[in-house]
Amino acid sequence: MKETSPENIVVAFSSGKDSVFLVNQLLKDQRYKIISLVTTCTNNGNVTSHHIDEQLVEKQAESIGLPLYKLIMSDFTRENFEDGLISTMVYFRQHFGVTKIAYGDLFLEEVKTYKEKLLARHGFELLLPLWGRNTKALARQMVEEGWKAAVISVDSTKLSSDFLGKTLSKEWLEALPSDVDPCGEYGEYHTFVYHGPIFQHPIPIEINDQIINERDRWKFVGIKLKGEEGLR
């Protein structure tokens, strides 16, 4: 029987636990070959999803051993995101034959439908390898497998600042209020993964939980690469 070559794909990458775990799963899947990670940034060097310095994500990609493609926009709006995503997919289709992009979404149907329709209009397909996973079991698995994820932001209407700046642990997860999804799928919290099974080396970070930036109802802890100036 003739062996088929793995299909080239790209992976949406936010720096958080779900997207890193997604990469881990896809690296084991012989059906696919990850051509590049794709992250969205604004002109000021901030990753749009987690509001961290793009250098942090660059270090993650370097440690994982995969290329990083930055989708850069002036500011994050729906129109800019849609235009940028499609132009990015067109680029990867022209150069690598890519027609699919993987996201780490878990269960939000409206988000799934939105992305599916947007991509399908331009001949692309959405991959959701983690879709439908039990989020309590998934969060626990990440901790048990040794993924090191620092909690860098919380929705202040759901979680107090006490949850900020900590590394995800069994105790941290057990302390979550009952109305908070264990994986933060509703945006209750976001993480930055600084080490794990697919990392060649840990990302050297400094977190200062005395520096807390606020944007609407979200609170962000100060985080930077060790030796770099300033905390975001």
CSV table of C-alpha atoms in Angstrom, one decimal:
chain,number,residue,atom,x,y,z
A,1,MET,CA,0.0,0.0,0.0
A,2,LYS,CA,1.3,3.4,-1.0
A,3,GLU,CA,2.0,5.6,2.0
A,4,THR,CA,0.5,9.1,1.9
A,5,SER,CA,2.5,12.1,2.9
A,6,PRO,CA,1.2,14.1,5.9
A,7,GLU,CA,-0.9,17.2,5.0
A,8,ASN,CA,0.6,20.6,5.6
A,9,ILE,CA,-1.3,22.7,8.1
A,10,VAL,CA,-0.8,25.8,10.2
A,11,VAL,CA,-1.8,26.2,13.9
A,12,ALA,CA,-3.3,29.3,15.5
A,13,PHE,CA,-1.0,30.0,18.5
A,14,SER,CA,-1.8,32.3,21.4
A,15,SER,CA,1.0,31.3,23.8
A,16,GLY,CA,-1.5,29.7,26.2
A,17,LYS,CA,-2.0,26.2,27.5
A,18,ASP,CA,-4.7,25.1,25.0
A,19,SER,CA,-2.8,26.1,21.9
A,20,VAL,CA,0.5,24.6,23.2
A,21,PHE,CA,-1.3,21.4,24.1
A,22,LEU,CA,-2.9,21.5,20.6
A,23,VAL,CA,0.6,21.7,19.0
A,24,ASN,CA,1.7,18.7,21.2
A,25,GLN,CA,-1.2,16.6,20.0
A,26,LEU,CA,-0.7,17.5,16.3
A,27,LEU,CA,3.0,16.8,16.4
A,28,LYS,CA,2.0,13.2,17.3
A,29,ASP,CA,-0.6,13.0,14.5
A,30,GLN,CA,1.0,11.4,11.4
A,31,ARG,CA,-1.8,12.8,9.2
A,32,TYR,CA,-0.4,16.4,9.6
A,33,LYS,CA,2.8,18.4,9.3
A,34,ILE,CA,2.8,21.7,11.0
A,35,ILE,CA,4.3,24.3,8.6
A,36,SER,CA,4.1,27.2,11.0
A,37,LEU,CA,2.5,28.6,14.1
A,38,VAL,CA,0.4,31.7,13.5
A,39,THR,CA,0.0,34.4,16.1
A,40,THR,CA,-1.8,37.8,15.8
A,41,CYS,CA,0.0,40.9,16.9
A,42,THR,CA,-0.5,44.7,16.8
A,43,ASN,CA,2.0,47.2,15.5
A,44,ASN,CA,3.3,47.9,19.0
A,45,GLY,CA,4.5,44.3,19.4
A,46,ASN,CA,1.7,43.0,21.6
A,47,VAL,CA,0.1,39.6,21.0
A,48,THR,CA,-3.6,40.4,20.7
A,49,SER,CA,-5.1,37.5,22.5
A,50,HIS,CA,-3.0,37.6,25.7
A,51,HIS,CA,-1.6,41.2,25.6
A,52,ILE,CA,2.0,40.0,26.0
A,53,ASP,CA,5.2,41.0,24.3
A,54,GLU,CA,5.7,39.2,21.0
A,55,GLN,CA,9.2,38.3,22.0
A,56,LEU,CA,7.7,35.8,24.6
A,57,VAL,CA,5.9,33.9,21.8
A,58,GLU,CA,9.0,34.0,19.6
A,59,LYS,CA,10.9,32.2,22.4
A,60,GLN,CA,8.2,29.6,22.7
A,61,ALA,CA,8.3,28.8,19.0
A,62,GLU,CA,12.1,28.7,19.1
A,63,SER,CA,12.0,26.2,22.0
A,64,ILE,CA,9.3,24.1,20.4
A,65,GLY,CA,11.3,24.1,17.1
A,66,LEU,CA,8.6,25.5,14.8
A,67,PRO,CA,8.5,28.6,12.6
A,68,LEU,CA,6.3,31.5,13.8
A,69,TYR,CA,4.3,33.6,11.4
A,70,LYS,CA,3.0,37.0,12.8
A,71,LEU,CA,-0.3,38.3,11.5
A,72,ILE,CA,0.3,42.0,12.3
A,73,MET,CA,-2.5,44.6,12.4
A,74,SER,CA,-2.8,48.2,13.5
A,75,ASP,CA,-5.4,47.3,16.1
A,76,PHE,CA,-7.5,44.2,16.8
A,77,THR,CA,-10.9,44.5,15.1
A,78,ARG,CA,-13.1,41.9,13.6
A,79,GLU,CA,-12.5,43.3,10.1
A,80,ASN,CA,-8.7,43.4,10.6
A,81,PHE,CA,-8.7,39.8,12.0
A,82,GLU,CA,-10.8,38.4,9.1
A,83,ASP,CA,-8.8,40.2,6.4
A,84,GLY,CA,-5.5,39.2,8.1
A,85,LEU,CA,-6.5,35.6,8.6
A,86,ILE,CA,-7.6,35.0,5.1
A,87,SER,CA,-4.5,36.8,3.6
A,88,THR,CA,-2.4,34.6,5.8
A,89,MET,CA,-4.1,31.4,4.7
A,90,VAL,CA,-3.8,32.5,1.0
A,91,TYR,CA,0.0,33.0,1.6
A,92,PHE,CA,0.4,29.5,3.1
A,93,ARG,CA,-1.8,27.9,0.4
A,94,GLN,CA,0.3,29.5,-2.4
A,95,HIS,CA,3.7,28.5,-0.8
A,96,PHE,CA,2.9,25.3,1.0
A,97,GLY,CA,-0.5,24.0,-0.3
A,98,VAL,CA,-2.1,24.6,3.1
A,99,THR,CA,-5.9,24.6,3.3
A,100,LYS,CA,-6.4,23.9,7.0
A,101,ILE,CA,-5.7,25.9,10.2
A,102,ALA,CA,-6.0,24.3,13.6
A,103,TYR,CA,-7.4,26.1,16.7
A,104,GLY,CA,-7.6,25.0,20.3
A,105,ASP,CA,-11.3,25.7,20.8
A,106,LEU,CA,-13.1,23.3,23.1
A,107,PHE,CA,-16.8,23.8,23.1
A,108,LEU,CA,-18.1,27.3,22.1
A,109,GLU,CA,-20.4,26.5,19.2
A,110,GLU,CA,-20.8,30.2,18.1
A,111,VAL,CA,-17.1,30.6,17.8
A,112,LYS,CA,-16.7,27.3,15.9
A,113,THR,CA,-19.5,28.3,13.5
A,114,TYR,CA,-18.0,31.8,12.9
A,115,LYS,CA,-14.6,30.5,12.1
A,116,GLU,CA,-15.9,27.6,9.9
A,117,LYS,CA,-18.0,30.0,7.8
A,118,LEU,CA,-15.3,32.6,7.5
A,119,LEU,CA,-12.7,30.0,6.3
A,120,ALA,CA,-15.1,28.1,4.1
A,121,ARG,CA,-16.0,31.2,2.1
A,122,HIS,CA,-12.4,31.3,0.9
A,123,GLY,CA,-11.9,27.6,0.4
A,124,PHE,CA,-10.2,26.8,3.7
A,125,GLU,CA,-11.1,24.4,6.6
A,126,LEU,CA,-11.1,24.6,10.3
A,127,LEU,CA,-9.4,21.9,12.4
A,128,LEU,CA,-10.4,21.5,16.1
A,129,PRO,CA,-8.5,18.5,17.5
A,130,LEU,CA,-9.4,19.3,21.1
A,131,TRP,CA,-13.1,19.9,20.4
A,132,GLY,CA,-15.5,18.2,22.9
A,133,ARG,CA,-12.8,17.3,25.4
A,134,ASN,CA,-13.9,17.4,29.0
A,135,THR,CA,-12.3,20.6,30.3
A,136,LYS,CA,-11.8,19.5,33.9
A,137,ALA,CA,-10.0,16.3,32.7
A,138,LEU,CA,-8.0,18.3,30.2
A,139,ALA,CA,-6.8,20.9,32.6
A,140,ARG,CA,-5.8,18.2,35.1
A,141,GLN,CA,-4.0,16.3,32.3
A,142,MET,CA,-1.9,19.3,31.5
A,143,VAL,CA,-0.8,19.7,35.1
A,144,GLU,CA,-0.1,16.0,35.5
A,145,GLU,CA,2.0,15.8,32.3
A,146,GLY,CA,4.2,18.6,33.5
A,147,TRP,CA,3.1,21.6,31.4
A,148,LYS,CA,4.2,24.8,33.2
A,149,ALA,CA,1.6,27.5,32.5
A,150,ALA,CA,1.7,30.9,34.3
A,151,VAL,CA,-1.7,32.6,34.8
A,152,ILE,CA,-1.2,36.0,33.2
A,153,SER,CA,-4.7,37.4,33.1
A,154,VAL,CA,-8.1,37.0,34.8
A,155,ASP,CA,-11.6,38.2,34.2
A,156,SER,CA,-12.1,40.2,37.4
A,157,THR,CA,-15.8,39.5,37.4
A,158,LYS,CA,-15.0,35.8,37.7
A,159,LEU,CA,-11.7,35.6,39.5
A,160,SER,CA,-9.8,37.7,42.0
A,161,SER,CA,-6.2,38.9,41.6
A,162,ASP,CA,-5.1,36.2,43.9
A,163,PHE,CA,-5.3,33.8,41.0
A,164,LEU,CA,-2.9,35.9,38.9
A,165,GLY,CA,0.8,35.2,38.5
A,166,LYS,CA,0.6,31.6,39.7
A,167,THR,CA,1.6,28.5,37.8
A,168,LEU,CA,-1.3,26.2,37.0
A,169,SER,CA,-1.4,23.4,39.6
A,170,LYS,CA,-3.9,20.9,41.0
A,171,GLU,CA,-4.5,23.2,44.0
A,172,TRP,CA,-5.0,26.2,41.7
A,173,LEU,CA,-7.6,24.3,39.7
A,174,GLU,CA,-9.4,23.0,42.8
A,175,ALA,CA,-9.7,26.6,44.1
A,176,LEU,CA,-11.6,27.8,41.0
A,177,PRO,CA,-15.2,28.9,41.7
A,178,SER,CA,-17.8,26.4,40.4
A,179,ASP,CA,-19.0,28.8,37.6
A,180,VAL,CA,-15.5,29.1,36.1
A,181,ASP,CA,-14.6,26.7,33.3
A,182,PRO,CA,-11.5,24.7,34.3
A,183,CYS,CA,-9.8,25.6,31.0
A,184,GLY,CA,-11.1,29.2,31.0
A,185,GLU,CA,-12.9,28.6,27.8
A,186,TYR,CA,-15.2,31.6,28.4
A,187,GLY,CA,-12.1,33.8,28.9
A,188,GLU,CA,-12.1,33.6,32.7
A,189,TYR,CA,-8.3,33.3,32.6
A,190,HIS,CA,-5.4,33.1,30.2
A,191,THR,CA,-1.9,31.5,30.6
A,192,PHE,CA,1.6,31.6,29.2
A,193,VAL,CA,3.3,28.3,28.9
A,194,TYR,CA,6.9,28.5,29.7
A,195,HIS,CA,7.9,24.8,29.8
A,196,GLY,CA,6.6,21.4,28.8
A,197,PRO,CA,7.2,18.1,27.1
A,198,ILE,CA,7.7,19.6,23.6
A,199,PHE,CA,10.0,22.5,24.8
A,200,GLN,CA,13.7,22.0,24.2
A,201,HIS,CA,14.3,24.4,27.1
A,202,PRO,CA,12.2,26.5,29.5
A,203,ILE,CA,11.3,30.1,28.6
A,204,PRO,CA,13.1,32.4,31.2
A,205,ILE,CA,10.3,34.7,32.4
A,206,GLU,CA,9.9,37.1,35.3
A,207,ILE,CA,6.5,37.8,36.7
A,208,ASN,CA,5.7,40.7,39.0
A,209,ASP,CA,2.3,40.3,40.6
A,210,GLN,CA,2.7,43.8,42.1
A,211,ILE,CA,2.2,45.2,38.5
A,212,ILE,CA,-1.3,44.7,37.4
A,213,ASN,CA,-2.7,46.3,34.3
A,214,GLU,CA,-6.4,46.6,33.7
A,215,ARG,CA,-8.3,46.6,30.4
A,216,ASP,CA,-12.1,46.7,30.9
A,217,ARG,CA,-12.8,43.9,33.3
A,218,TRP,CA,-9.6,42.0,32.7
A,219,LYS,CA,-6.5,42.2,34.8
A,220,PHE,CA,-3.0,41.4,33.5
A,221,VAL,CA,0.0,40.6,35.5
A,222,GLY,CA,3.4,42.0,34.6
A,223,ILE,CA,5.5,39.5,32.6
A,224,LYS,CA,8.7,39.7,30.7
A,225,LEU,CA,11.7,37.8,29.5
A,226,LYS,CA,14.5,37.7,32.1
A,227,GLY,CA,17.0,40.5,31.4
A,228,GLU,CA,14.5,42.5,29.3
A,229,GLU,CA,13.4,46.0,30.2
A,230,GLY,CA,9.9,46.7,31.3
A,231,LEU,CA,6.9,44.5,32.2
A,232,ARG,CA,3.7,44.2,30.3
